[in-house]
Amino acid sequence: MSATDALSRVFAALADPTRRDMVARLSEGEATVSRLAEPYRMTLQAVYKHLRVLEEAGLVSRPRGPQPRPVRLEVEALDLVDTWIERHRDRVEQGYRRLDAVLEEMESDEHEQEHADVRRGRPESAGHPDDA
């Protein structure tokens, strides 16, 4: 499975608020299915369906063996999302840094022009089109 497919599965699994809540709760530690089911007004079968979606996305795992089996969060799936988000965050931040540099340069040029006008004996706002 490609990283794009895995990422799509993770985002699809996290699109549901109940599953996001389960992931948040599991971030605090492992839990049994019955413990995970406690706060929800749904059948245990419905909880298992949510867990199956999370498992297929690679977000949680349940070891084989006798019941009760703990459900645990799988950090690798979260790392995949984090990497994707950070890559795009970096691109956006680079754009903002470029914009900040351009604005800083414009402010510096404007400040230099104002000082040149004062040295020539003209008031700072004289002849500026925005002051009309």
mmCIF file of C-alpha atoms in Angstrom:
data_model
loop_
_atom_site.group_PDB
_atom_site.id
_atom_site.type_symbol
_atom_site.label_atom_id
_atom_site.label_comp_id
_atom_site.label_asym_id
_atom_site.label_seq_id
_atom_site.Cartn_x
_atom_site.Cartn_y
_atom_site.Cartn_z
ATOM 1 C CA MET A 1 0.000 0.000 0.000
ATOM 2 C CA SER A 2 1.380 3.425 -0.898
ATOM 3 C CA ALA A 3 1.809 6.206 1.642
ATOM 4 C CA THR A 4 -0.973 8.141 -0.100
ATOM 5 C CA ASP A 5 -3.409 5.239 0.304
ATOM 6 C CA ALA A 6 -2.417 4.791 3.947
ATOM 7 C CA LEU A 7 -2.831 8.515 4.580
ATOM 8 C CA SER A 8 -6.261 8.477 2.935
ATOM 9 C CA ARG A 9 -7.328 5.599 5.167
ATOM 10 C CA VAL A 10 -6.104 7.405 8.273
ATOM 11 C CA PHE A 11 -7.924 10.621 7.352
ATOM 12 C CA ALA A 12 -11.088 8.689 6.483
ATOM 13 C CA ALA A 13 -10.952 6.851 9.814
ATOM 14 C CA LEU A 14 -10.426 10.098 11.707
ATOM 15 C CA ALA A 15 -13.310 11.807 9.898
ATOM 16 C CA ASP A 16 -15.706 10.263 12.420
ATOM 17 C CA PRO A 17 -15.903 12.066 15.799
ATOM 18 C CA THR A 18 -16.381 8.823 17.754
ATOM 19 C CA ARG A 19 -13.230 7.355 16.253
ATOM 20 C CA ARG A 20 -11.301 10.568 16.916
ATOM 21 C CA ASP A 21 -12.464 10.369 20.524
ATOM 22 C CA MET A 22 -11.341 6.737 20.749
ATOM 23 C CA VAL A 23 -7.903 7.707 19.414
ATOM 24 C CA ALA A 24 -7.703 10.559 21.914
ATOM 25 C CA ARG A 25 -8.602 8.230 24.770
ATOM 26 C CA LEU A 26 -6.094 5.619 23.613
ATOM 27 C CA SER A 27 -3.374 8.278 23.540
ATOM 28 C CA GLU A 28 -3.562 8.120 27.334
ATOM 29 C CA GLY A 29 -2.961 4.348 27.347
ATOM 30 C CA GLU A 30 -4.274 0.969 26.266
ATOM 31 C CA ALA A 31 -7.864 -0.002 27.005
ATOM 32 C CA THR A 32 -10.107 -3.007 26.534
ATOM 33 C CA VAL A 33 -12.991 -2.797 24.084
ATOM 34 C CA SER A 34 -15.519 -2.773 26.916
ATOM 35 C CA ARG A 35 -13.637 0.088 28.593
ATOM 36 C CA LEU A 36 -13.538 2.005 25.302
ATOM 37 C CA ALA A 37 -17.276 1.422 24.831
ATOM 38 C CA GLU A 38 -18.257 2.870 28.238
ATOM 39 C CA PRO A 39 -18.950 6.514 27.310
ATOM 40 C CA TYR A 40 -20.810 5.783 24.073
ATOM 41 C CA ARG A 41 -24.501 5.154 23.629
ATOM 42 C CA MET A 42 -24.042 2.375 21.109
ATOM 43 C CA THR A 43 -23.888 -1.375 21.051
ATOM 44 C CA LEU A 44 -20.664 -3.240 21.564
ATOM 45 C CA GLN A 45 -21.035 -4.413 17.972
ATOM 46 C CA ALA A 46 -20.992 -0.774 16.798
ATOM 47 C CA VAL A 47 -17.855 -0.120 18.862
ATOM 48 C CA TYR A 48 -16.196 -3.121 17.195
ATOM 49 C CA LYS A 49 -17.099 -1.684 13.779
ATOM 50 C CA HIS A 50 -15.402 1.605 14.698
ATOM 51 C CA LEU A 51 -12.362 -0.292 15.946
ATOM 52 C CA ARG A 52 -12.201 -2.303 12.729
ATOM 53 C CA VAL A 53 -12.034 0.944 10.707
ATOM 54 C CA LEU A 54 -9.277 2.240 13.002
ATOM 55 C CA GLU A 55 -7.401 -1.069 12.691
ATOM 56 C CA GLU A 56 -7.658 -1.106 8.894
ATOM 57 C CA ALA A 57 -6.228 2.422 8.859
ATOM 58 C CA GLY A 58 -3.342 1.271 11.037
ATOM 59 C CA LEU A 59 -4.295 3.570 13.902
ATOM 60 C CA VAL A 60 -4.925 0.880 16.505
ATOM 61 C CA SER A 61 -4.041 -2.741 17.052
ATOM 62 C CA ARG A 62 -5.267 -5.597 19.223
ATOM 63 C CA PRO A 63 -2.869 -8.442 19.895
ATOM 64 C CA ARG A 64 -4.038 -11.973 19.238
ATOM 65 C CA GLY A 65 -4.926 -14.019 22.247
ATOM 66 C CA PRO A 66 -7.618 -14.536 24.827
ATOM 67 C CA GLN A 67 -10.163 -11.884 25.742
ATOM 68 C CA PRO A 68 -10.006 -9.235 27.050
ATOM 69 C CA ARG A 69 -7.388 -7.968 24.639
ATOM 70 C CA PRO A 70 -6.116 -4.430 25.036
ATOM 71 C CA VAL A 71 -6.518 -1.974 22.200
ATOM 72 C CA ARG A 72 -3.436 0.150 21.653
ATOM 73 C CA LEU A 73 -2.718 3.206 19.577
ATOM 74 C CA GLU A 74 -0.170 2.782 16.777
ATOM 75 C CA VAL A 75 2.064 5.835 16.607
ATOM 76 C CA GLU A 76 3.300 5.129 13.073
ATOM 77 C CA ALA A 77 -0.052 6.116 11.576
ATOM 78 C CA LEU A 78 -0.008 9.372 13.522
ATOM 79 C CA ASP A 79 3.579 9.969 12.361
ATOM 80 C CA LEU A 80 2.372 9.625 8.760
ATOM 81 C CA VAL A 81 -0.242 12.340 9.333
ATOM 82 C CA ASP A 82 2.250 14.507 11.197
ATOM 83 C CA THR A 83 4.779 14.262 8.354
ATOM 84 C CA TRP A 84 2.118 15.221 5.805
ATOM 85 C CA ILE A 85 0.935 18.192 7.883
ATOM 86 C CA GLU A 86 4.457 19.424 8.623
ATOM 87 C CA ARG A 87 5.451 19.291 4.947
ATOM 88 C CA HIS A 88 2.533 21.543 4.042
ATOM 89 C CA ARG A 89 2.998 23.737 7.108
ATOM 90 C CA ASP A 90 6.630 24.298 6.057
ATOM 91 C CA ARG A 91 5.531 25.356 2.571
ATOM 92 C CA VAL A 92 3.009 27.831 3.955
ATOM 93 C CA GLU A 93 5.504 29.208 6.463
ATOM 94 C CA GLN A 94 8.106 29.677 3.698
ATOM 95 C CA GLY A 95 5.553 31.727 1.785
ATOM 96 C CA TYR A 96 4.877 33.849 4.863
ATOM 97 C CA ARG A 97 8.612 34.356 5.433
ATOM 98 C CA ARG A 98 9.003 35.544 1.835
ATOM 99 C CA LEU A 99 6.053 37.887 2.255
ATOM 100 C CA ASP A 100 7.497 39.218 5.540
ATOM 101 C CA ALA A 101 10.821 39.899 3.787
ATOM 102 C CA VAL A 102 9.095 41.798 0.965
ATOM 103 C CA LEU A 103 7.029 43.847 3.419
ATOM 104 C CA GLU A 104 10.105 44.603 5.513
ATOM 105 C CA GLU A 105 11.958 45.747 2.411
ATOM 106 C CA MET A 106 9.012 47.953 1.390
ATOM 107 C CA GLU A 107 8.869 49.511 4.867
ATOM 108 C CA SER A 108 12.623 50.110 4.788
ATOM 109 C CA ASP A 109 12.384 51.774 1.351
ATOM 110 C CA GLU A 110 9.496 53.941 2.558
ATOM 111 C CA HIS A 111 11.418 54.938 5.686
ATOM 112 C CA GLU A 112 14.482 55.857 3.604
ATOM 113 C CA GLN A 113 12.314 57.960 1.269
ATOM 114 C CA GLU A 114 10.793 59.849 4.230
ATOM 115 C CA HIS A 115 14.266 60.655 5.590
ATOM 116 C CA ALA A 116 15.415 61.831 2.140
ATOM 117 C CA ASP A 117 12.400 64.171 1.946
ATOM 118 C CA VAL A 118 13.189 65.623 5.395
ATOM 119 C CA ARG A 119 16.842 66.203 4.448
ATOM 120 C CA ARG A 120 15.683 68.142 1.366
ATOM 121 C CA GLY A 121 13.545 70.355 3.594
ATOM 122 C CA ARG A 122 10.183 68.923 2.588
ATOM 123 C CA PRO A 123 7.666 67.771 5.194
ATOM 124 C CA GLU A 124 7.365 64.013 5.479
ATOM 125 C CA SER A 125 3.831 63.907 4.130
ATOM 126 C CA ALA A 126 4.209 66.490 1.370
ATOM 127 C CA GLY A 127 3.151 65.238 -1.982
ATOM 128 C CA HIS A 128 2.307 61.716 -0.858
ATOM 129 C CA PRO A 129 -0.771 60.493 -2.800
ATOM 130 C CA ASP A 130 -2.256 58.751 0.261
ATOM 131 C CA ASP A 131 -2.377 62.036 2.179
ATOM 132 C CA ALA A 132 -4.770 63.798 -0.199
#
